[in-house]
Amino acid sequence: MNRSQLSTLFDLTDRVAIVTGGTRGIGRAIAEGFVCAGAKVVVASRKAEACAETEAFLRDELGGDALGVATHMGDLDALQALVDTTVDRYGRLDIVINNAANALTLPLGNFTPEAWEKSFGVNLRGPIFLIQFALPHLKASPCAAVVNVLSAGAFLASAHVSMYSAAKAGMHAFTRAMAREWAPYGIRVNALAPGTVDTDMVRNNPPEAQESMAKAAPMARAAHADEMVGPALLLVSDAGSFVTGEVLAADGGLVMR
């Protein structure tokens, strides 16, 4: 290792990344970080206005090459269109960040088919099919990497959020299976498991719940969304070139394994 080699470990120049849920919170921070690392970034979100604003910020404020594509994770045709639009624009696809999520949950014993479909459609089915649609392009990439954003809740027995946690646990299982099956193609698949992060999803809880969530980990605070950029960058860059099938917990020590 020398200084020149070290300086390129986290370089994403010319790599093309899709970041779902990329207009706010963790996804927005990752999109900004990847642009700063040299990647061409496609941000996907349900709201077209948010996509346009994020695209403009990444381009005009950060000097990056970016595209916003309005996409609903529950719509499989929209996910195929997201991949097609990305490849039509940039000619390749190297990185997929499955970050978009739906926080809907109901108590055990009170599930409805509609809530089940909405939760698992966005949190599990959508991300899996997005990767499936991206797979031919990832196989063609010399530096393919997938990061599935989970939650510390996937590894905890938390009351009242089993629907959300189960979908994230399912993504963990798929992460390991994908890593195993696709290693021969040079595709690395890992997961990022945040703890409590100061995002809209957390702020939608009552103040006392937010405080409890923040203090649950040994570090006794909520993370800033920017603190997820370093872990994500490690998992998709050459710095993590020999890492696959793993979960990187960025949770302040909440789940120690």
PDB file of N, CA and C in Angstrom, residues 37-129:
ATOM      1  N   ALA A  37     -17.768  11.626  -4.183  1.00  0.00           N
ATOM      2  CA  ALA A  37     -16.740  10.620  -4.435  1.00  0.00           C
ATOM      3  C   ALA A  37     -16.553  10.346  -5.923  1.00  0.00           C
ATOM      4  N   GLY A  38     -17.333  11.048  -6.762  1.00  0.00           N
ATOM      5  CA  GLY A  38     -17.150  10.950  -8.200  1.00  0.00           C
ATOM      6  C   GLY A  38     -18.164  10.119  -8.958  1.00  0.00           C
ATOM      7  N   ALA A  39     -19.129   9.542  -8.270  1.00  0.00           N
ATOM      8  CA  ALA A  39     -20.119   8.700  -8.946  1.00  0.00           C
ATOM      9  C   ALA A  39     -21.154   9.526  -9.690  1.00  0.00           C
ATOM     10  N   LYS A  40     -21.724   8.914 -10.703  1.00  0.00           N
ATOM     11  CA  LYS A  40     -22.925   9.436 -11.346  1.00  0.00           C
ATOM     12  C   LYS A  40     -24.100   8.802 -10.595  1.00  0.00           C
ATOM     13  N   VAL A  41     -24.986   9.634 -10.082  1.00  0.00           N
ATOM     14  CA  VAL A  41     -25.997   9.135  -9.151  1.00  0.00           C
ATOM     15  C   VAL A  41     -27.412   9.371  -9.670  1.00  0.00           C
ATOM     16  N   VAL A  42     -28.203   8.305  -9.655  1.00  0.00           N
ATOM     17  CA  VAL A  42     -29.623   8.393  -9.985  1.00  0.00           C
ATOM     18  C   VAL A  42     -30.400   8.234  -8.691  1.00  0.00           C
ATOM     19  N   VAL A  43     -31.137   9.276  -8.318  1.00  0.00           N
ATOM     20  CA  VAL A  43     -31.930   9.214  -7.092  1.00  0.00           C
ATOM     21  C   VAL A  43     -33.372   8.891  -7.460  1.00  0.00           C
ATOM     22  N   ALA A  44     -33.963   7.992  -6.697  1.00  0.00           N
ATOM     23  CA  ALA A  44     -35.333   7.571  -6.937  1.00  0.00           C
ATOM     24  C   ALA A  44     -36.167   7.844  -5.694  1.00  0.00           C
ATOM     25  N   SER A  45     -37.365   8.346  -5.917  1.00  0.00           N
ATOM     26  CA  SER A  45     -38.289   8.640  -4.827  1.00  0.00           C
ATOM     27  C   SER A  45     -39.684   8.727  -5.414  1.00  0.00           C
ATOM     28  N   ARG A  46     -40.694   8.625  -4.568  1.00  0.00           N
ATOM     29  CA  ARG A  46     -42.078   8.675  -5.065  1.00  0.00           C
ATOM     30  C   ARG A  46     -42.433  10.030  -5.671  1.00  0.00           C
ATOM     31  N   LYS A  47     -41.901  11.093  -5.111  1.00  0.00           N
ATOM     32  CA  LYS A  47     -42.331  12.447  -5.484  1.00  0.00           C
ATOM     33  C   LYS A  47     -41.415  13.047  -6.545  1.00  0.00           C
ATOM     34  N   ALA A  48     -42.018  13.395  -7.683  1.00  0.00           N
ATOM     35  CA  ALA A  48     -41.247  13.949  -8.798  1.00  0.00           C
ATOM     36  C   ALA A  48     -40.573  15.260  -8.413  1.00  0.00           C
ATOM     37  N   GLU A  49     -41.272  16.085  -7.614  1.00  0.00           N
ATOM     38  CA  GLU A  49     -40.690  17.382  -7.233  1.00  0.00           C
ATOM     39  C   GLU A  49     -39.438  17.190  -6.387  1.00  0.00           C
ATOM     40  N   ALA A  50     -39.488  16.223  -5.469  1.00  0.00           N
ATOM     41  CA  ALA A  50     -38.330  15.956  -4.624  1.00  0.00           C
ATOM     42  C   ALA A  50     -37.168  15.436  -5.453  1.00  0.00           C
ATOM     43  N   CYS A  51     -37.475  14.602  -6.445  1.00  0.00           N
ATOM     44  CA  CYS A  51     -36.421  14.091  -7.329  1.00  0.00           C
ATOM     45  C   CYS A  51     -35.773  15.233  -8.104  1.00  0.00           C
ATOM     46  N   ALA A  52     -36.587  16.145  -8.616  1.00  0.00           N
ATOM     47  CA  ALA A  52     -36.055  17.275  -9.382  1.00  0.00           C
ATOM     48  C   ALA A  52     -35.193  18.177  -8.499  1.00  0.00           C
ATOM     49  N   GLU A  53     -35.653  18.430  -7.278  1.00  0.00           N
ATOM     50  CA  GLU A  53     -34.875  19.282  -6.361  1.00  0.00           C
ATOM     51  C   GLU A  53     -33.543  18.645  -6.012  1.00  0.00           C
ATOM     52  N   THR A  54     -33.566  17.337  -5.742  1.00  0.00           N
ATOM     53  CA  THR A  54     -32.329  16.646  -5.382  1.00  0.00           C
ATOM     54  C   THR A  54     -31.371  16.596  -6.562  1.00  0.00           C
ATOM     55  N   GLU A  55     -31.889  16.301  -7.731  1.00  0.00           N
ATOM     56  CA  GLU A  55     -31.050  16.305  -8.929  1.00  0.00           C
ATOM     57  C   GLU A  55     -30.375  17.657  -9.118  1.00  0.00           C
ATOM     58  N   ALA A  56     -31.135  18.732  -8.963  1.00  0.00           N
ATOM     59  CA  ALA A  56     -30.570  20.073  -9.139  1.00  0.00           C
ATOM     60  C   ALA A  56     -29.508  20.368  -8.093  1.00  0.00           C
ATOM     61  N   PHE A  57     -29.744  19.953  -6.848  1.00  0.00           N
ATOM     62  CA  PHE A  57     -28.762  20.200  -5.783  1.00  0.00           C
ATOM     63  C   PHE A  57     -27.474  19.438  -6.055  1.00  0.00           C
ATOM     64  N   LEU A  58     -27.593  18.172  -6.399  1.00  0.00           N
ATOM     65  CA  LEU A  58     -26.401  17.358  -6.654  1.00  0.00           C
ATOM     66  C   LEU A  58     -25.599  17.917  -7.831  1.00  0.00           C
ATOM     67  N   ARG A  59     -26.302  18.447  -8.811  1.00  0.00           N
ATOM     68  CA  ARG A  59     -25.640  18.984 -10.007  1.00  0.00           C
ATOM     69  C   ARG A  59     -25.098  20.396  -9.769  1.00  0.00           C
ATOM     70  N   ASP A  60     -25.939  21.290  -9.253  1.00  0.00           N
ATOM     71  CA  ASP A  60     -25.577  22.701  -9.192  1.00  0.00           C
ATOM     72  C   ASP A  60     -24.760  23.058  -7.957  1.00  0.00           C
ATOM     73  N   GLU A  61     -25.060  22.423  -6.829  1.00  0.00           N
ATOM     74  CA  GLU A  61     -24.354  22.744  -5.587  1.00  0.00           C
ATOM     75  C   GLU A  61     -23.117  21.883  -5.369  1.00  0.00           C
ATOM     76  N   LEU A  62     -23.178  20.626  -5.792  1.00  0.00           N
ATOM     77  CA  LEU A  62     -22.054  19.720  -5.559  1.00  0.00           C
ATOM     78  C   LEU A  62     -21.242  19.441  -6.819  1.00  0.00           C
ATOM     79  N   GLY A  63     -21.716  19.944  -7.956  1.00  0.00           N
ATOM     80  CA  GLY A  63     -20.971  19.771  -9.195  1.00  0.00           C
ATOM     81  C   GLY A  63     -20.980  18.355  -9.724  1.00  0.00           C
ATOM     82  N   GLY A  64     -21.999  17.591  -9.381  1.00  0.00           N
ATOM     83  CA  GLY A  64     -22.044  16.194  -9.777  1.00  0.00           C
ATOM     84  C   GLY A  64     -22.888  15.946 -11.005  1.00  0.00           C
ATOM     85  N   ASP A  65     -22.843  14.729 -11.473  1.00  0.00           N
ATOM     86  CA  ASP A  65     -23.675  14.269 -12.584  1.00  0.00           C
ATOM     87  C   ASP A  65     -24.776  13.435 -11.960  1.00  0.00           C
ATOM     88  N   ALA A  66     -26.012  13.914 -12.031  1.00  0.00           N
ATOM     89  CA  ALA A  66     -27.103  13.264 -11.305  1.00  0.00           C
ATOM     90  C   ALA A  66     -28.390  13.313 -12.107  1.00  0.00           C
ATOM     91  N   LEU A  67     -29.280  12.394 -11.759  1.00  0.00           N
ATOM     92  CA  LEU A  67     -30.587  12.307 -12.392  1.00  0.00           C
ATOM     93  C   LEU A  67     -31.599  11.892 -11.348  1.00  0.00           C
ATOM     94  N   GLY A  68     -32.763  12.533 -11.343  1.00  0.00           N
ATOM     95  CA  GLY A  68     -33.848  12.154 -10.452  1.00  0.00           C
ATOM     96  C   GLY A  68     -34.939  11.448 -11.229  1.00  0.00           C
ATOM     97  N   VAL A  69     -35.384  10.308 -10.729  1.00  0.00           N
ATOM     98  CA  VAL A  69     -36.417   9.526 -11.420  1.00  0.00           C
ATOM     99  C   VAL A  69     -37.514   9.176 -10.417  1.00  0.00           C
ATOM    100  N   ALA A  70     -38.703   9.721 -10.635  1.00  0.00           N
ATOM    101  CA  ALA A  70     -39.821   9.419  -9.743  1.00  0.00           C
ATOM    102  C   ALA A  70     -40.170   7.938  -9.859  1.00  0.00           C
ATOM    103  N   THR A  71     -40.148   7.228  -8.717  1.00  0.00           N
ATOM    104  CA  THR A  71     -40.324   5.779  -8.722  1.00  0.00           C
ATOM    105  C   THR A  71     -41.017   5.331  -7.441  1.00  0.00           C
ATOM    106  N   HIS A  72     -42.025   4.503  -7.575  1.00  0.00           N
ATOM    107  CA  HIS A  72     -42.667   3.896  -6.416  1.00  0.00           C
ATOM    108  C   HIS A  72     -42.137   2.477  -6.267  1.00  0.00           C
ATOM    109  N   MET A  73     -41.602   2.147  -5.088  1.00  0.00           N
ATOM    110  CA  MET A  73     -40.995   0.837  -4.877  1.00  0.00           C
ATOM    111  C   MET A  73     -42.003  -0.305  -4.954  1.00  0.00           C
ATOM    112  N   GLY A  74     -43.276   0.000  -4.829  1.00  0.00           N
ATOM    113  CA  GLY A  74     -44.296  -1.033  -4.927  1.00  0.00           C
ATOM    114  C   GLY A  74     -44.737  -1.327  -6.348  1.00  0.00           C
ATOM    115  N   ASP A  75     -44.220  -0.559  -7.305  1.00  0.00           N
ATOM    116  CA  ASP A  75     -44.616  -0.684  -8.709  1.00  0.00           C
ATOM    117  C   ASP A  75     -43.472  -1.334  -9.481  1.00  0.00           C
ATOM    118  N   LEU A  76     -43.608  -2.607  -9.829  1.00  0.00           N
ATOM    119  CA  LEU A  76     -42.527  -3.326 -10.487  1.00  0.00           C
ATOM    120  C   LEU A  76     -42.196  -2.753 -11.851  1.00  0.00           C
ATOM    121  N   ASP A  77     -43.208  -2.278 -12.590  1.00  0.00           N
ATOM    122  CA  ASP A  77     -42.937  -1.661 -13.890  1.00  0.00           C
ATOM    123  C   ASP A  77     -42.094  -0.399 -13.721  1.00  0.00           C
ATOM    124  N   ALA A  78     -42.370   0.340 -12.672  1.00  0.00           N
ATOM    125  CA  ALA A  78     -41.594   1.558 -12.409  1.00  0.00           C
ATOM    126  C   ALA A  78     -40.149   1.223 -12.063  1.00  0.00           C
ATOM    127  N   LEU A  79     -39.936   0.112 -11.371  1.00  0.00           N
ATOM    128  CA  LEU A  79     -38.573  -0.293 -11.019  1.00  0.00           C
ATOM    129  C   LEU A  79     -37.793  -0.711 -12.262  1.00  0.00           C
ATOM    130  N   GLN A  80     -38.456  -1.431 -13.168  1.00  0.00           N
ATOM    131  CA  GLN A  80     -37.790  -1.778 -14.429  1.00  0.00           C
ATOM    132  C   GLN A  80     -37.457  -0.508 -15.211  1.00  0.00           C
ATOM    133  N   ALA A  81     -38.389   0.443 -15.210  1.00  0.00           N
ATOM    134  CA  ALA A  81     -38.158   1.707 -15.913  1.00  0.00           C
ATOM    135  C   ALA A  81     -37.002   2.491 -15.289  1.00  0.00           C
ATOM    136  N   LEU A  82     -36.868   2.409 -13.979  1.00  0.00           N
ATOM    137  CA  LEU A  82     -35.762   3.084 -13.293  1.00  0.00           C
ATOM    138  C   LEU A  82     -34.418   2.546 -13.786  1.00  0.00           C
ATOM    139  N   VAL A  83     -34.312   1.237 -13.865  1.00  0.00           N
ATOM    140  CA  VAL A  83     -33.076   0.624 -14.353  1.00  0.00           C
ATOM    141  C   VAL A  83     -32.835   0.996 -15.809  1.00  0.00           C
ATOM    142  N   ASP A  84     -33.881   0.895 -16.625  1.00  0.00           N
ATOM    143  CA  ASP A  84     -33.739   1.206 -18.052  1.00  0.00           C
ATOM    144  C   ASP A  84     -33.329   2.658 -18.267  1.00  0.00           C
ATOM    145  N   THR A  85     -33.940   3.559 -17.517  1.00  0.00           N
ATOM    146  CA  THR A  85     -33.615   4.981 -17.647  1.00  0.00           C
ATOM    147  C   THR A  85     -32.173   5.248 -17.254  1.00  0.00           C
ATOM    148  N   THR A  86     -31.729   4.596 -16.195  1.00  0.00           N
ATOM    149  CA  THR A  86     -30.351   4.760 -15.735  1.00  0.00           C
ATOM    150  C   THR A  86     -29.362   4.314 -16.798  1.00  0.00           C
ATOM    151  N   VAL A  87     -29.593   3.137 -17.364  1.00  0.00           N
ATOM    152  CA  VAL A  87     -28.667   2.593 -18.360  1.00  0.00           C
ATOM    153  C   VAL A  87     -28.751   3.369 -19.672  1.00  0.00           C
ATOM    154  N   ASP A  88     -29.941   3.825 -20.032  1.00  0.00           N
ATOM    155  CA  ASP A  88     -30.076   4.655 -21.235  1.00  0.00           C
ATOM    156  C   ASP A  88     -29.277   5.948 -21.086  1.00  0.00           C
ATOM    157  N   ARG A  89     -29.286   6.504 -19.878  1.00  0.00           N
ATOM    158  CA  ARG A  89     -28.606   7.778 -19.641  1.00  0.00           C
ATOM    159  C   ARG A  89     -27.082   7.606 -19.545  1.00  0.00           C
ATOM    160  N   TYR A  90     -26.656   6.584 -18.810  1.00  0.00           N
ATOM    161  CA  TYR A  90     -25.232   6.474 -18.491  1.00  0.00           C
ATOM    162  C   TYR A  90     -24.519   5.283 -19.118  1.00  0.00           C
ATOM    163  N   GLY A  91     -25.265   4.367 -19.704  1.00  0.00           N
ATOM    164  CA  GLY A  91     -24.633   3.262 -20.402  1.00  0.00           C
ATOM    165  C   GLY A  91     -24.166   2.114 -19.528  1.00  0.00           C
ATOM    166  N   ARG A  92     -24.399   2.213 -18.236  1.00  0.00           N
ATOM    167  CA  ARG A  92     -23.958   1.160 -17.319  1.00  0.00           C
ATOM    168  C   ARG A  92     -24.661   1.329 -15.978  1.00  0.00           C
ATOM    169  N   LEU A  93     -24.528   0.335 -15.127  1.00  0.00           N
ATOM    170  CA  LEU A  93     -25.025   0.406 -13.758  1.00  0.00           C
ATOM    171  C   LEU A  93     -24.104  -0.439 -12.895  1.00  0.00           C
ATOM    172  N   ASP A  94     -23.507   0.187 -11.881  1.00  0.00           N
ATOM    173  CA  ASP A  94     -22.515  -0.477 -11.049  1.00  0.00           C
ATOM    174  C   ASP A  94     -22.953  -0.686  -9.602  1.00  0.00           C
ATOM    175  N   ILE A  95     -23.817   0.196  -9.103  1.00  0.00           N
ATOM    176  CA  ILE A  95     -24.134   0.205  -7.672  1.00  0.00           C
ATOM    177  C   ILE A  95     -25.637   0.368  -7.482  1.00  0.00           C
ATOM    178  N   VAL A  96     -26.213  -0.429  -6.608  1.00  0.00           N
ATOM    179  CA  VAL A  96     -27.611  -0.252  -6.212  1.00  0.00           C
ATOM    180  C   VAL A  96     -27.665  -0.114  -4.696  1.00  0.00           C
ATOM    181  N   ILE A  97     -28.259   0.978  -4.240  1.00  0.00           N
ATOM    182  CA  ILE A  97     -28.487   1.207  -2.811  1.00  0.00           C
ATOM    183  C   ILE A  97     -29.983   1.097  -2.555  1.00  0.00           C
ATOM    184  N   ASN A  98     -30.400   0.010  -1.940  1.00  0.00           N
ATOM    185  CA  ASN A  98     -31.807  -0.204  -1.602  1.00  0.00           C
ATOM    186  C   ASN A  98     -32.088   0.441  -0.252  1.00  0.00           C
ATOM    187  N   ASN A  99     -32.487   1.699  -0.288  1.00  0.00           N
ATOM    188  CA  ASN A  99     -32.685   2.451   0.950  1.00  0.00           C
ATOM    189  C   ASN A  99     -34.149   2.796   1.219  1.00  0.00           C
ATOM    190  N   ALA A 100     -34.960   2.922   0.180  1.00  0.00           N
ATOM    191  CA  ALA A 100     -36.352   3.327   0.376  1.00  0.00           C
ATOM    192  C   ALA A 100     -37.080   2.355   1.302  1.00  0.00           C
ATOM    193  N   ALA A 101     -37.931   2.896   2.154  1.00  0.00           N
ATOM    194  CA  ALA A 101     -38.651   2.053   3.113  1.00  0.00           C
ATOM    195  C   ALA A 101     -39.982   2.686   3.482  1.00  0.00           C
ATOM    196  N   ASN A 102     -40.874   1.838   3.939  1.00  0.00           N
ATOM    197  CA  ASN A 102     -42.175   2.267   4.429  1.00  0.00           C
ATOM    198  C   ASN A 102     -42.275   1.843   5.891  1.00  0.00           C
ATOM    199  N   ALA A 103     -42.508   2.787   6.776  1.00  0.00           N
ATOM    200  CA  ALA A 103     -42.495   2.506   8.213  1.00  0.00           C
ATOM    201  C   ALA A 103     -43.811   1.940   8.736  1.00  0.00           C
ATOM    202  N   LEU A 104     -44.769   1.708   7.848  1.00  0.00           N
ATOM    203  CA  LEU A 104     -46.069   1.185   8.278  1.00  0.00           C
ATOM    204  C   LEU A 104     -45.914  -0.100   9.079  1.00  0.00           C
ATOM    205  N   THR A 105     -46.597  -0.178  10.194  1.00  0.00           N
ATOM    206  CA  THR A 105     -46.631  -1.417  10.957  1.00  0.00           C
ATOM    207  C   THR A 105     -47.903  -1.455  11.785  1.00  0.00           C
ATOM    208  N   LEU A 106     -48.304  -2.642  12.154  1.00  0.00           N
ATOM    209  CA  LEU A 106     -49.483  -2.845  12.985  1.00  0.00           C
ATOM    210  C   LEU A 106     -49.147  -3.854  14.073  1.00  0.00           C
ATOM    211  N   PRO A 107     -49.871  -3.835  15.190  1.00  0.00           N
ATOM    212  CA  PRO A 107     -49.600  -4.826  16.241  1.00  0.00           C
ATOM    213  C   PRO A 107     -49.886  -6.238  15.756  1.00  0.00           C
ATOM    214  N   LEU A 108     -49.145  -7.188  16.269  1.00  0.00           N
ATOM    215  CA  LEU A 108     -49.429  -8.585  15.972  1.00  0.00           C
ATOM    216  C   LEU A 108     -50.877  -8.908  16.361  1.00  0.00           C
ATOM    217  N   GLY A 109     -51.548  -9.616  15.497  1.00  0.00           N
ATOM    218  CA  GLY A 109     -52.944  -9.944  15.739  1.00  0.00           C
ATOM    219  C   GLY A 109     -53.898  -8.970  15.107  1.00  0.00           C
ATOM    220  N   ASN A 110     -53.360  -7.846  14.550  1.00  0.00           N
ATOM    221  CA  ASN A 110     -54.218  -6.830  13.932  1.00  0.00           C
ATOM    222  C   ASN A 110     -53.795  -6.517  12.501  1.00  0.00           C
ATOM    223  N   PHE A 111     -53.066  -7.424  11.883  1.00  0.00           N
ATOM    224  CA  PHE A 111     -52.640  -7.198  10.496  1.00  0.00           C
ATOM    225  C   PHE A 111     -53.850  -7.188   9.561  1.00  0.00           C
ATOM    226  N   THR A 112     -53.731  -6.433   8.489  1.00  0.00           N
ATOM    227  CA  THR A 112     -54.709  -6.480   7.413  1.00  0.00           C
ATOM    228  C   THR A 112     -53.974  -6.842   6.124  1.00  0.00           C
ATOM    229  N   PRO A 113     -54.648  -7.477   5.185  1.00  0.00           N
ATOM    230  CA  PRO A 113     -53.991  -7.796   3.915  1.00  0.00           C
ATOM    231  C   PRO A 113     -53.450  -6.553   3.219  1.00  0.00           C
ATOM    232  N   GLU A 114     -54.183  -5.455   3.338  1.00  0.00           N
ATOM    233  CA  GLU A 114     -53.757  -4.224   2.671  1.00  0.00           C
ATOM    234  C   GLU A 114     -52.464  -3.682   3.278  1.00  0.00           C
ATOM    235  N   ALA A 115     -52.378  -3.681   4.606  1.00  0.00           N
ATOM    236  CA  ALA A 115     -51.170  -3.206   5.277  1.00  0.00           C
ATOM    237  C   ALA A 115     -49.993  -4.133   4.973  1.00  0.00           C
ATOM    238  N   TRP A 116     -50.263  -5.434   4.962  1.00  0.00           N
ATOM    239  CA  TRP A 116     -49.214  -6.411   4.662  1.00  0.00           C
ATOM    240  C   TRP A 116     -48.629  -6.141   3.271  1.00  0.00           C
ATOM    241  N   GLU A 117     -49.513  -5.997   2.283  1.00  0.00           N
ATOM    242  CA  GLU A 117     -49.060  -5.770   0.916  1.00  0.00           C
ATOM    243  C   GLU A 117     -48.278  -4.468   0.796  1.00  0.00           C
ATOM    244  N   LYS A 118     -48.745  -3.424   1.470  1.00  0.00           N
ATOM    245  CA  LYS A 118     -48.075  -2.132   1.385  1.00  0.00           C
ATOM    246  C   LYS A 118     -46.690  -2.191   2.024  1.00  0.00           C
ATOM    247  N   SER A 119     -46.589  -2.819   3.188  1.00  0.00           N
ATOM    248  CA  SER A 119     -45.320  -2.894   3.893  1.00  0.00           C
ATOM    249  C   SER A 119     -44.320  -3.786   3.171  1.00  0.00           C
ATOM    250  N   PHE A 120     -44.711  -5.024   2.887  1.00  0.00           N
ATOM    251  CA  PHE A 120     -43.772  -5.956   2.269  1.00  0.00           C
ATOM    252  C   PHE A 120     -43.527  -5.629   0.796  1.00  0.00           C
ATOM    253  N   GLY A 121     -44.493  -4.964   0.163  1.00  0.00           N
ATOM    254  CA  GLY A 121     -44.284  -4.568  -1.225  1.00  0.00           C
ATOM    255  C   GLY A 121     -43.160  -3.568  -1.374  1.00  0.00           C
ATOM    256  N   VAL A 122     -43.091  -2.623  -0.452  1.00  0.00           N
ATOM    257  CA  VAL A 122     -42.057  -1.579  -0.509  1.00  0.00           C
ATOM    258  C   VAL A 122     -40.768  -2.025   0.163  1.00  0.00           C
ATOM    259  N   ASN A 123     -40.886  -2.728   1.276  1.00  0.00           N
ATOM    260  CA  ASN A 123     -39.703  -3.038   2.087  1.00  0.00           C
ATOM    261  C   ASN A 123     -38.990  -4.332   1.694  1.00  0.00           C
ATOM    262  N   LEU A 124     -39.663  -5.199   0.940  1.00  0.00           N
ATOM    263  CA  LEU A 124     -39.026  -6.470   0.588  1.00  0.00           C
ATOM    264  C   LEU A 124     -39.176  -6.801  -0.902  1.00  0.00           C
ATOM    265  N   ARG A 125     -40.401  -6.896  -1.387  1.00  0.00           N
ATOM    266  CA  ARG A 125     -40.586  -7.282  -2.783  1.00  0.00           C
ATOM    267  C   ARG A 125     -39.926  -6.285  -3.734  1.00  0.00           C
ATOM    268  N   GLY A 126     -40.186  -5.006  -3.538  1.00  0.00           N
ATOM    269  CA  GLY A 126     -39.632  -3.987  -4.425  1.00  0.00           C
ATOM    270  C   GLY A 126     -38.116  -4.020  -4.505  1.00  0.00           C
ATOM    271  N   PRO A 127     -37.420  -3.983  -3.363  1.00  0.00           N
ATOM    272  CA  PRO A 127     -35.957  -4.037  -3.411  1.00  0.00           C
ATOM    273  C   PRO A 127     -35.409  -5.283  -4.098  1.00  0.00           C
ATOM    274  N   ILE A 128     -36.045  -6.433  -3.864  1.00  0.00           N
ATOM    275  CA  ILE A 128     -35.565  -7.670  -4.478  1.00  0.00           C
ATOM    276  C   ILE A 128     -35.720  -7.613  -5.993  1.00  0.00           C
ATOM    277  N   PHE A 129     -36.858  -7.137  -6.456  1.00  0.00           N
ATOM    278  CA  PHE A 129     -37.056  -7.063  -7.899  1.00  0.00           C
ATOM    279  C   PHE A 129     -36.206  -5.976  -8.540  1.00  0.00           C
TER     280      PHE A 129
END
